[in-house]
Coordinates of C-alpha atoms in Angstrom, one line a residue:
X1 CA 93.4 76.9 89.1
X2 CA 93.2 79.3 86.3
X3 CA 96.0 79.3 84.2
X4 CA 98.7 82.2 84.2
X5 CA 99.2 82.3 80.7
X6 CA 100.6 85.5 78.5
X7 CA 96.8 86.9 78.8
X8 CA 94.3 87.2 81.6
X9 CA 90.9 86.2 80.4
X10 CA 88.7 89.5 80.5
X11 CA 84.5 90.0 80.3
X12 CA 84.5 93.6 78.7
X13 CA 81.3 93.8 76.9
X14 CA 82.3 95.0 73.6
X15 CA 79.0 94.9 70.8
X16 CA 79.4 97.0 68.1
X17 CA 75.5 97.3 67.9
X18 CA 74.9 98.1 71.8
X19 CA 75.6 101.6 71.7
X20 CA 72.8 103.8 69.7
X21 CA 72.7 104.3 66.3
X22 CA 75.1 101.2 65.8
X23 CA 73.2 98.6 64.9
X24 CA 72.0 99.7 61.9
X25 CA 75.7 99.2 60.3
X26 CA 76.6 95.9 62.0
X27 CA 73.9 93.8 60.4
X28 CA 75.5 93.0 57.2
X29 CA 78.3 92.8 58.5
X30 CA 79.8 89.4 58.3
X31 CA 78.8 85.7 58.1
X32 CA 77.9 83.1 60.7
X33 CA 78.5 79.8 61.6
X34 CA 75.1 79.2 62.4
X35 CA 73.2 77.2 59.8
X36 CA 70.3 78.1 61.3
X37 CA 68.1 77.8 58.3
X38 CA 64.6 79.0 59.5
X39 CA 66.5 82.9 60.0
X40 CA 66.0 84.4 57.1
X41 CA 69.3 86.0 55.3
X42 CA 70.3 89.5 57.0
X43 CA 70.0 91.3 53.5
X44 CA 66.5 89.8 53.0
X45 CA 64.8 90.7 56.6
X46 CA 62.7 93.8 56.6
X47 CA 64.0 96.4 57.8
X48 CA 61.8 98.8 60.7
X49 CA 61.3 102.6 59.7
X50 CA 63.3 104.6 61.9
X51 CA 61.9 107.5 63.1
X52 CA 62.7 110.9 61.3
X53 CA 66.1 112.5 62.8
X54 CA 65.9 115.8 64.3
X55 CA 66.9 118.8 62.1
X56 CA 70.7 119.1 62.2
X57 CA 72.4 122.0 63.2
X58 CA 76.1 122.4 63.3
X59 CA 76.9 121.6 67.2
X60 CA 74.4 118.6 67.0
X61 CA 77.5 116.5 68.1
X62 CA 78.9 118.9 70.7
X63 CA 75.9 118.9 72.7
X64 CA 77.4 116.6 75.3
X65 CA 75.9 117.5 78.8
X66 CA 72.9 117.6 80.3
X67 CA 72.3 120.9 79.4
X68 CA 73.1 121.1 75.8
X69 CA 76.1 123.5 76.3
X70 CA 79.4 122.8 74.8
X71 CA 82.1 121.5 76.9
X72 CA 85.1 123.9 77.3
X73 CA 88.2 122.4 79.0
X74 CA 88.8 124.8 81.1
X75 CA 86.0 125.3 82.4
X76 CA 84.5 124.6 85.7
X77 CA 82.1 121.9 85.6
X78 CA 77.9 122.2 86.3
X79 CA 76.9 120.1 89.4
X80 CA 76.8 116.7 88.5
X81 CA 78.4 116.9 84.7
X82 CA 79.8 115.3 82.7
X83 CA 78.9 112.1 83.7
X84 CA 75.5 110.4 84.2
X85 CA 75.5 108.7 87.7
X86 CA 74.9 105.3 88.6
X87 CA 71.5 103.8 88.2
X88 CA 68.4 103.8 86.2
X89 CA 68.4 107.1 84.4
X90 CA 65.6 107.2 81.0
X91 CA 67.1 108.4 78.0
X92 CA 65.7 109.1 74.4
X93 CA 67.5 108.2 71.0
X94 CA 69.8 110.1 69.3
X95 CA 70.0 110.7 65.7
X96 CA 72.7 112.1 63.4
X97 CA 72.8 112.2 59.8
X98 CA 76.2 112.0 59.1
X99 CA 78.5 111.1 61.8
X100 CA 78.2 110.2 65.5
X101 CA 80.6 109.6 68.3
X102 CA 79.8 108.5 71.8
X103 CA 82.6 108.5 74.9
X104 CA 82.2 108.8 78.6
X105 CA 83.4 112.1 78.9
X106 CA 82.7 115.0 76.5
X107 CA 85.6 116.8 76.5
X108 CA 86.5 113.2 74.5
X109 CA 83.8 113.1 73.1
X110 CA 83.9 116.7 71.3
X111 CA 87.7 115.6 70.2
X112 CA 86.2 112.9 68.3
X113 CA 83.5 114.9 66.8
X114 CA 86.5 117.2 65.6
X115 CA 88.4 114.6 63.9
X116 CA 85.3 113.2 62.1
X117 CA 84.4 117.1 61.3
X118 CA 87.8 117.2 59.7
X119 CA 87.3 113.9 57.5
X120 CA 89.3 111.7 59.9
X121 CA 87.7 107.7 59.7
X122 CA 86.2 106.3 62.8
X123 CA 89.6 104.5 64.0
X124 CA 91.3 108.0 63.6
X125 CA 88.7 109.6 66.0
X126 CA 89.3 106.2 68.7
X127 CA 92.6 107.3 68.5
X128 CA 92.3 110.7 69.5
X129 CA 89.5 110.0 72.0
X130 CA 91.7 107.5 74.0
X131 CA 94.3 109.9 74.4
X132 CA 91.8 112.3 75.8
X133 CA 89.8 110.0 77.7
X134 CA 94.1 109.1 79.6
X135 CA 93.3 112.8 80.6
X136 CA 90.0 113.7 81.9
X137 CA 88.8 109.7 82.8
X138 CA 92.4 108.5 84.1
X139 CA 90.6 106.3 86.7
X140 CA 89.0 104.1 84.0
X141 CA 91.5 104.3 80.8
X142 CA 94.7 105.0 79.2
X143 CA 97.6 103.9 77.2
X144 CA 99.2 101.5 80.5
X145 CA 96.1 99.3 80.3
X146 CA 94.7 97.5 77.5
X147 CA 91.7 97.4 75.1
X148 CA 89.2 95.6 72.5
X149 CA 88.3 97.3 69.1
X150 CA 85.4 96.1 66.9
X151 CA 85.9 97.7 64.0
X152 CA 83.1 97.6 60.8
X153 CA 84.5 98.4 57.4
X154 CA 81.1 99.6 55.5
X155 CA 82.9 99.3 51.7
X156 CA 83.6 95.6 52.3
X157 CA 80.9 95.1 55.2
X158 CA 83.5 93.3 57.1
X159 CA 83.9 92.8 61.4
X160 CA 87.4 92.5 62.6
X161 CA 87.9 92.4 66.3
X162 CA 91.5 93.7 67.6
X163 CA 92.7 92.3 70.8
X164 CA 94.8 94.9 72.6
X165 CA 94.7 93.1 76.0
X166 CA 97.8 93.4 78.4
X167 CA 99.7 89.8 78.9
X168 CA 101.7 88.6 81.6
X169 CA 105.5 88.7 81.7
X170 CA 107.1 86.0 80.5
X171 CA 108.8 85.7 84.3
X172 CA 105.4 85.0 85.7
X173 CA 104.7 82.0 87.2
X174 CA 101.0 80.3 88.5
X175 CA 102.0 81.3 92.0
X176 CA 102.8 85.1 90.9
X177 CA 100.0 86.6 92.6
X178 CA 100.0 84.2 95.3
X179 CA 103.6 84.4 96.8
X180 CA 106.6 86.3 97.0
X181 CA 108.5 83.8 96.0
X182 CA 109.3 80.1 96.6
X183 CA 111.3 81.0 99.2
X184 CA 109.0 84.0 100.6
X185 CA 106.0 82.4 100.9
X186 CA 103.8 85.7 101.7
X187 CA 101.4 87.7 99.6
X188 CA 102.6 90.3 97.4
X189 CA 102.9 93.3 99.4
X190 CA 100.8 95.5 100.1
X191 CA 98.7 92.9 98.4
X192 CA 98.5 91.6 95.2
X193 CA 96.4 94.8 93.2
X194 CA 99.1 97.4 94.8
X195 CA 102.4 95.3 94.1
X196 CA 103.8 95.5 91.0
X197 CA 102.8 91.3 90.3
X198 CA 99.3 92.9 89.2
X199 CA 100.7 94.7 86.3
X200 CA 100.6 93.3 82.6
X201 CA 101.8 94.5 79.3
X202 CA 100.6 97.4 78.3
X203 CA 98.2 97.0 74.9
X204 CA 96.1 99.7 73.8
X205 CA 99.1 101.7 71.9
X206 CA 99.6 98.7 69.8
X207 CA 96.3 97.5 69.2
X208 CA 95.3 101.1 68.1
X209 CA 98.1 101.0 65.8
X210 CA 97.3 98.0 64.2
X211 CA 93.8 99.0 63.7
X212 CA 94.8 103.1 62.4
X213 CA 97.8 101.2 60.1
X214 CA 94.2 99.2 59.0
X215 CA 92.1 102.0 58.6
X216 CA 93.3 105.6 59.9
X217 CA 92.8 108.5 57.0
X218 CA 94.4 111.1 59.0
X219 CA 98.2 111.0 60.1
X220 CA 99.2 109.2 63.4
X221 CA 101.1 112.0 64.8
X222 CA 98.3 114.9 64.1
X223 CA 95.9 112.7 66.3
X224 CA 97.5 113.3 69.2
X225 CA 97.6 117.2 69.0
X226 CA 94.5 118.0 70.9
X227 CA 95.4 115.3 73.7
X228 CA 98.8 117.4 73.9
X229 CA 96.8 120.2 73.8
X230 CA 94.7 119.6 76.9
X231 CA 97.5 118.4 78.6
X232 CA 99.7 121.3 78.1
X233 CA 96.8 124.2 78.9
X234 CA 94.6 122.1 81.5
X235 CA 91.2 120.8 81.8
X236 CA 88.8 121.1 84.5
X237 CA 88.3 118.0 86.9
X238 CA 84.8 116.9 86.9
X239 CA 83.0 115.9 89.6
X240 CA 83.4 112.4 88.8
X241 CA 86.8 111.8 88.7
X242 CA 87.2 113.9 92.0
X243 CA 85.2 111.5 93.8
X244 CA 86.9 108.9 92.4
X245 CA 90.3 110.4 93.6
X246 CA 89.1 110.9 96.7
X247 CA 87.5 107.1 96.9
X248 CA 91.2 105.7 96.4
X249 CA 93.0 108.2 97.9
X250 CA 95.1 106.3 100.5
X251 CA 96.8 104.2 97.8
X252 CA 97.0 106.9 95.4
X253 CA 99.5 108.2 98.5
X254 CA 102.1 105.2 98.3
X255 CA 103.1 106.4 94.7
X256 CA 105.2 109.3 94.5
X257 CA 103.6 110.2 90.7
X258 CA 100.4 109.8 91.6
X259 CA 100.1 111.8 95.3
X260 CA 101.1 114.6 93.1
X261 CA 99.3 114.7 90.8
X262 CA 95.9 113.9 92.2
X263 CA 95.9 115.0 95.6
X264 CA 96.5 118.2 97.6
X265 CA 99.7 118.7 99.6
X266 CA 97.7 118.0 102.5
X267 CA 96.3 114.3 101.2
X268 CA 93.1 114.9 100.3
X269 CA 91.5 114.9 96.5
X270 CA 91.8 117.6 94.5
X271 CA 88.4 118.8 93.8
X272 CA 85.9 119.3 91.0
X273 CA 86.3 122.7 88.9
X274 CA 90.7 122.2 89.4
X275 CA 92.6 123.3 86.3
X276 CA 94.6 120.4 86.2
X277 CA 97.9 120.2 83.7
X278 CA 99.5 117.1 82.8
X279 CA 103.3 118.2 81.6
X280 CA 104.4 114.8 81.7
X281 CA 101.7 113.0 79.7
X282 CA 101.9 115.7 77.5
X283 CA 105.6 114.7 76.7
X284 CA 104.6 111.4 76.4
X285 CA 102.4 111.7 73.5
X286 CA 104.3 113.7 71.8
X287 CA 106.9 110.9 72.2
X288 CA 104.8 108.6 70.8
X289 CA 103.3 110.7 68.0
X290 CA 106.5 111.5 66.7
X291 CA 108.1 108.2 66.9
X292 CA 105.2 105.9 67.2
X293 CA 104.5 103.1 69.3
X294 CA 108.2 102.1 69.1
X295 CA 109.2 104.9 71.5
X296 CA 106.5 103.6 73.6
X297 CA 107.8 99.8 73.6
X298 CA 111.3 100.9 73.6
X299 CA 113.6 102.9 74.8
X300 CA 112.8 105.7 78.0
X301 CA 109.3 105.0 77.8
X302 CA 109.7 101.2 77.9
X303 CA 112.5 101.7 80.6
X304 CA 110.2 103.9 82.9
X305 CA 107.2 101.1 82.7
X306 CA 109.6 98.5 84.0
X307 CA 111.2 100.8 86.5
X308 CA 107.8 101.5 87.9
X309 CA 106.8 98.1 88.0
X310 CA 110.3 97.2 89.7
X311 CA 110.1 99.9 92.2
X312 CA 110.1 98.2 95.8
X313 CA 109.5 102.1 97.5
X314 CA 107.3 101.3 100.8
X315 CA 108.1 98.0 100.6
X316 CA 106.2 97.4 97.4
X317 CA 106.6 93.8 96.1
X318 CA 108.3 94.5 92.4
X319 CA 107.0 92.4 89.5
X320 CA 108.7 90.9 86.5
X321 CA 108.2 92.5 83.7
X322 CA 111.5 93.2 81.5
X323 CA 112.0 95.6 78.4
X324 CA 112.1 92.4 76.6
X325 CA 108.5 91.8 77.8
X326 CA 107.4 94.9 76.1
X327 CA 109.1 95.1 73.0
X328 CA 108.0 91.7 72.2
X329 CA 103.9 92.4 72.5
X330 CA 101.8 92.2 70.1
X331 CA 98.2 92.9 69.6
X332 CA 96.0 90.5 67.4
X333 CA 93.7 90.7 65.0
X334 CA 90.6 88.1 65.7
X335 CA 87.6 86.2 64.3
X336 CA 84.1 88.0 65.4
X337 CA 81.5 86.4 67.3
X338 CA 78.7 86.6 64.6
X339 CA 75.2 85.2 65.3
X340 CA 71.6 85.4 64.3
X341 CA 69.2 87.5 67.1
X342 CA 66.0 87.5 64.8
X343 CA 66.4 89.2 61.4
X344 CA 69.1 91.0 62.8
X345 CA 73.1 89.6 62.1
X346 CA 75.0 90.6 65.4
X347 CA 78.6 90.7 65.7
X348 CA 80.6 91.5 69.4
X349 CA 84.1 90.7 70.4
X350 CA 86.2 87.1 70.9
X351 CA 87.6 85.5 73.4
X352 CA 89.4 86.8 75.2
X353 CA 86.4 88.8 76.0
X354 CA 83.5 87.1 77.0
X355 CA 81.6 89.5 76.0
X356 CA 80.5 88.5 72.7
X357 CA 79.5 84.9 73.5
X358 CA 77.9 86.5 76.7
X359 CA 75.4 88.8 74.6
X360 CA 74.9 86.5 71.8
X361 CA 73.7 83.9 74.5
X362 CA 71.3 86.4 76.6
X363 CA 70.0 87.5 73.2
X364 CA 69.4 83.8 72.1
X365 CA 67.3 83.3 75.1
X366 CA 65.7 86.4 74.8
X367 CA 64.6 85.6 70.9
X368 CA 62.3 82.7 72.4
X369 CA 60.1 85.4 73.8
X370 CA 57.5 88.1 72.3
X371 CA 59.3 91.1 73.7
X372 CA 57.3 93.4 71.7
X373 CA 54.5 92.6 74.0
X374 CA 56.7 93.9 77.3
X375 CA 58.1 97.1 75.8
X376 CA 58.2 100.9 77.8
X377 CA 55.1 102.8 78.5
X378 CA 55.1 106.1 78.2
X379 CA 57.2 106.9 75.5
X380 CA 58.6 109.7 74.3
X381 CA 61.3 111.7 73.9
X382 CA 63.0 111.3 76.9
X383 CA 63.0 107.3 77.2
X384 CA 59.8 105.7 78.6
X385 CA 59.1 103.6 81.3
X386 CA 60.2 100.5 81.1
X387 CA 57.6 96.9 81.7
X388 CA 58.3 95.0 84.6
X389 CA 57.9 91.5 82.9
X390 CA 60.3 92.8 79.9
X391 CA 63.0 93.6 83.1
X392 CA 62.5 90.2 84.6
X393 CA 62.6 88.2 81.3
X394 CA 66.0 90.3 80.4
X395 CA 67.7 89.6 84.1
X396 CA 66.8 86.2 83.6
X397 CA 68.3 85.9 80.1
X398 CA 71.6 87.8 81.8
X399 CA 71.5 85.2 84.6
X400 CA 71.7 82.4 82.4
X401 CA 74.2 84.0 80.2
X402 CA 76.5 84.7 82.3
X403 CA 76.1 81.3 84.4
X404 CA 77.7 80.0 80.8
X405 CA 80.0 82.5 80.5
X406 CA 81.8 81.7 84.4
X407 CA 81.8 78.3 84.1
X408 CA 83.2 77.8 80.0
X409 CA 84.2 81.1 78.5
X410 CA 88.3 82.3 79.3
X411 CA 91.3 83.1 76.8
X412 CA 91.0 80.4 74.3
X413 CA 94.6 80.5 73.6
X414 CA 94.6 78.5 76.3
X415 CA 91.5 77.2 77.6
X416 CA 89.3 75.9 74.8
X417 CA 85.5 76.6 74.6
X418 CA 83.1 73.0 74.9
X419 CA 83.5 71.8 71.3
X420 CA 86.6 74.0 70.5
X421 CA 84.1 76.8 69.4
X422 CA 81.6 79.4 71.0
X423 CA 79.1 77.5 68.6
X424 CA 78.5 74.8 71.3
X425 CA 76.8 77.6 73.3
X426 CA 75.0 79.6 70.7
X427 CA 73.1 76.7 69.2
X428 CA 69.6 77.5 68.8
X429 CA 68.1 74.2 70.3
X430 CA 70.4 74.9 73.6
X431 CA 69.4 78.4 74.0
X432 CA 65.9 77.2 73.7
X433 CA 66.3 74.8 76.4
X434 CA 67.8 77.3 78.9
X435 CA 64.9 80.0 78.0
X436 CA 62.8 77.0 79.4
X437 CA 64.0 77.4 82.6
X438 CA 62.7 81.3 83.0
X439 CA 59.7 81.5 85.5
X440 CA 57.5 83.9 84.4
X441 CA 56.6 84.5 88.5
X442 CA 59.8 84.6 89.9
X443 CA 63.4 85.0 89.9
X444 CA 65.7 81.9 89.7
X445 CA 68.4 83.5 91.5
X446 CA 71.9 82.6 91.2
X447 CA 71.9 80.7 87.5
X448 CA 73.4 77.3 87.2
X449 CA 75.3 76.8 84.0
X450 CA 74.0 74.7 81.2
X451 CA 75.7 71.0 80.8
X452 CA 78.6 71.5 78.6
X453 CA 80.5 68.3 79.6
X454 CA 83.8 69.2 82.1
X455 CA 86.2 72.1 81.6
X456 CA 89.6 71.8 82.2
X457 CA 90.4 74.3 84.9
X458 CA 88.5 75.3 88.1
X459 CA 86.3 78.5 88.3
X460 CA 87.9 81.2 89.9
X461 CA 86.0 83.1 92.5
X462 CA 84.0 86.7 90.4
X463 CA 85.8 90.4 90.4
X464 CA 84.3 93.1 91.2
X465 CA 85.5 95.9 88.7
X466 CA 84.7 99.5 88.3
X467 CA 87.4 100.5 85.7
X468 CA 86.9 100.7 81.8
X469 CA 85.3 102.7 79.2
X470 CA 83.8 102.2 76.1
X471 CA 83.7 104.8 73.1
X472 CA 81.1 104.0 70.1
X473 CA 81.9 105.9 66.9
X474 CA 80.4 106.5 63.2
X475 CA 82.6 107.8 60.2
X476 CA 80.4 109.5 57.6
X477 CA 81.6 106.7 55.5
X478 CA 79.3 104.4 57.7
X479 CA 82.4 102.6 59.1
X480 CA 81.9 101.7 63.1
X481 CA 84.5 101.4 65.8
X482 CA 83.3 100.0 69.3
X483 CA 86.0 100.2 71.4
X484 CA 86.0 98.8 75.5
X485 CA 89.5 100.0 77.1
X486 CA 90.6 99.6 80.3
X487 CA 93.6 100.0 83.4
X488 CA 90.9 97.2 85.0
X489 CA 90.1 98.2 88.5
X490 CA 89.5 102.3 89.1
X491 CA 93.3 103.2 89.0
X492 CA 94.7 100.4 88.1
X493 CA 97.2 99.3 90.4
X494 CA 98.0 103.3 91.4
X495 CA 101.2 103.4 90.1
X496 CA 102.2 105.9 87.7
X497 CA 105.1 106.1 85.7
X498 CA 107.1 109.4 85.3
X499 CA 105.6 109.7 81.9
X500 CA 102.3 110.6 83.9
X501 CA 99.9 107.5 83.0
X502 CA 99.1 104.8 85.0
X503 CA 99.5 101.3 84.9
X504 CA 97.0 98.6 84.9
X505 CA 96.3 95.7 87.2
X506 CA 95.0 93.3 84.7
X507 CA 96.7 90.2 86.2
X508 CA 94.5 90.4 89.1
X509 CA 92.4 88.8 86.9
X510 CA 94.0 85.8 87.3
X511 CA 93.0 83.3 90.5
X512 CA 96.0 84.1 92.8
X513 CA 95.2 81.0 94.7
X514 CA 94.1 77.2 93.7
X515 CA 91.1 76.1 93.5
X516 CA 89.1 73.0 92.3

């Protein structure tokens, strides 16, 4: 079975260079192991002219919806804003000339612009924007999950990757998930996601610590002002988040916190266009800003998290997690996943992401193909439309990938990768070999994984998620922060402390029962 180890393994894709206007920073970024001598050096590969940006005007960056207004908290949103449904949707590029910031919700994403307007660095304008984002995208985010940050430093053109993943308490054993206890030999009740077995160590707080301690310009405690500010005065639910409330709103119900705070007196979801006030995340922050992420970890904070994940209301099986549990965390700094993708360096995020390795491997496929030849028709400002044959050799590419990334990739603090490094399946020959098997006529369906030799644990059966978020930010220094954070699933496990956030259900991650 998998192993229940302090961290769940996680495949977040977090690549600095996915989100646009990114790219262009990342490429000198740091050095590879590849020795790959037929790609030329990164600083010696020609470089494409990008097109001319758009005249800048002052509220280039706060023009966050579809209709070019700017966002105002309060009020009511326009059909179907902020957020871009699910699906196909073609888009055009944006340009900026001096700073950029990109979140999934724009009352986030104008905080950032603010802090960058004011001089703040690209970490200082993460931090902000994930104390937002714990407001108006609580489904996907917040400071009782955890999160990845890629961060680019463009003086010394160096990649550090920040792990701010939640861990499992130290009382956790492999049958956690899978049993009550030895004696109780039941599922978690109500089951494993709504019990408070699912919930791990909180991260994000740390991790953005670490990374603002690192890199922050502005102070720690000013950052949090506009999240405090939004809290105190209101924001306006957006469409999304109502239906998202109202998509989990019978366990949102079993947790006294949450029921009141997102649903009506008479159960049902509050809708879009509610003013919605968050006193005690409000409190919270300020908590935090004024004694930093020690009154998180400690003290009433730190005693609330473990009350919550103790509390056996409804019959609610408690999980494990002590005050020693969270003072103890820490984040960690980590090596980047660096790798060659034509005359391009690309750097994404470690184990315990497999999201890296996963989109280094798709592009290595991909780089034994003439893509230029299957690019959009139609182009123009608003996207294009897109070549059938460059879709099918892409999915392929993905299938492949991610066969690899099932069968080998986990937290290699505990599992190790085939070789003891990701280079095993980023080798050039390899990748060429598994572009080999891509029929140009058809789909191979479900991907088998390339031969490896054996791994040491058996595969645990895929997750669907629909949490997390990912914010993509440019300081007018050139310095890049890529950022995935998540509670995992949409609400986490729906508990909420009294502090008004709620808490993750990373462990879920983890294989509940044995398998080969």
């Amino acid at each position: 079975m998998n192993p229940l180890g302090r961290r769940g393994p996680r495949a977040a894709w977090v690549l600095p260079c996915a989100a646009a206007a990114l790219a262009m920073t990342m490429m000198a970024g740091c050095s590879s192991d590849d020795d790959d001598d037929e790609l030329p050096p990164v600083a010696e590969a020609p470089q494409p002219e990008p097109p001319a940006p758009e005249p800048e005007e002052p509220k280039t960056c706060l023009q966050l919806s579809d209709t070019g207004e700017l966002i105002d908290p309060l009020a009511p949103p326009a059909e179907g804003a902020p957020e871009v449904g699910s699906g196909y949707a073609s888009k055009g590029v944006v340009y900026a000339r001096t700073y950029m910031a990109i979140a999934a919700n724009p009352i986030a994403t104008k905080v950032a612009c603010d802090v960058l307007a004011r001089g703040g660095s690209a970490v200082d304008a993460a931090v902000a924007t994930q104390m937002v984002l714990n407001l108006v995208e609580p489904q996907s985010s917040g400071i009782g999950g955890g999160a990845f940050l890629m961060h680019y430093d463009a003086a010394t053109k160096e990649v550090v990757a920040y792990d701010g993943r939640e861990t499992a308490p130290a009382a956790a054993t492999e049958n956690y998930l899978r049993w009550i206890s030895d004696d109780e030999r039941t599922t978690p009740r109500p089951n494993a996601r709504a019990s408070g077995r699912s919930i791990g160590t909180p991260g994000t707080l740390h991790m953005l610590d670490a990374a603002h301690r690192d890199h922050g310009r502005l102070s720690w405690k000013e950052l949090f002002e506009p999240a405090i500010r939004i809290a105190d005065e209101g924001f306006s639910i957006s469409p999304r988040m109502s239906a998202s409330i109202n998509g989990s709103r019978t366990q949102l119900s079993r947790d006294p916190e949450a029921r009141e705070y997102f649903l009506n007196e008479d159960g049902s979801a509050k809708a879009a266009g509610t003013l919605l006030k968050s006193p005690a995340l409000a409190q919270t922050f300020r908590a935090v800003a004024d004694g930093g992420i020690q009154a998180f970890y400690t003290g009433e904070i730190a005693q609330d998290i473990v009350d919550e994940i103790a509390d056996t209301t409804g019959d609610i099986t408690p999980g494990l997690t002590t005050l020693e549990d969270l003072a103890e965390y820490e984040s960690k700094k980590r090596e980047a996943v660096c790798t060659h993708y034509r005359q391009y360096l690309i750097c994404g995020m470690p184990p315990p992401s497999s999201g890296g390795i996963t989109v280094a491997s798709a592009l290595g496929v991909l780089e034994n193909f003439d893509l230029g030849r299957f690019g959009p028709s139609a182009v123009d400002r608003e996207g294009g439309h897109p070549s059938p044959f460059g879709v099918h050799l892409v999915l392929e590419a993905e299938r492949l990938a991610y066969a690899d990334r099932n069968k080998y990739i986990a937290d290699t603090d505990f599992v190790p990768l085939p070789g003891g490094s990701w280079n095993s399946l980023l080798d050039k020959t390899y990748l060429r070999q598994r572009a080999n098997l891509i029929d140009f006529t058809m789909t191979m369906g479900i991907a088998a994984p390339g031969d490896l030799g054996p791994v040491p644990f058996g595969l645990a059966q895929p997750i669907v998620e629909r949490g997390t978020s990912h914010v993509s930010i440019v300081d007018k220094e050139g310095n890049v922060v890529a950022m995935t954070t998540t509670i995992e699933s949409g609400f986490g496990s729906f508990h909420m402390t009294r502090g008004g956030f709620l808490l993750n259900n990373e462990l879920t991650d983890f294989s509940a029962q044995p398998v080969d």
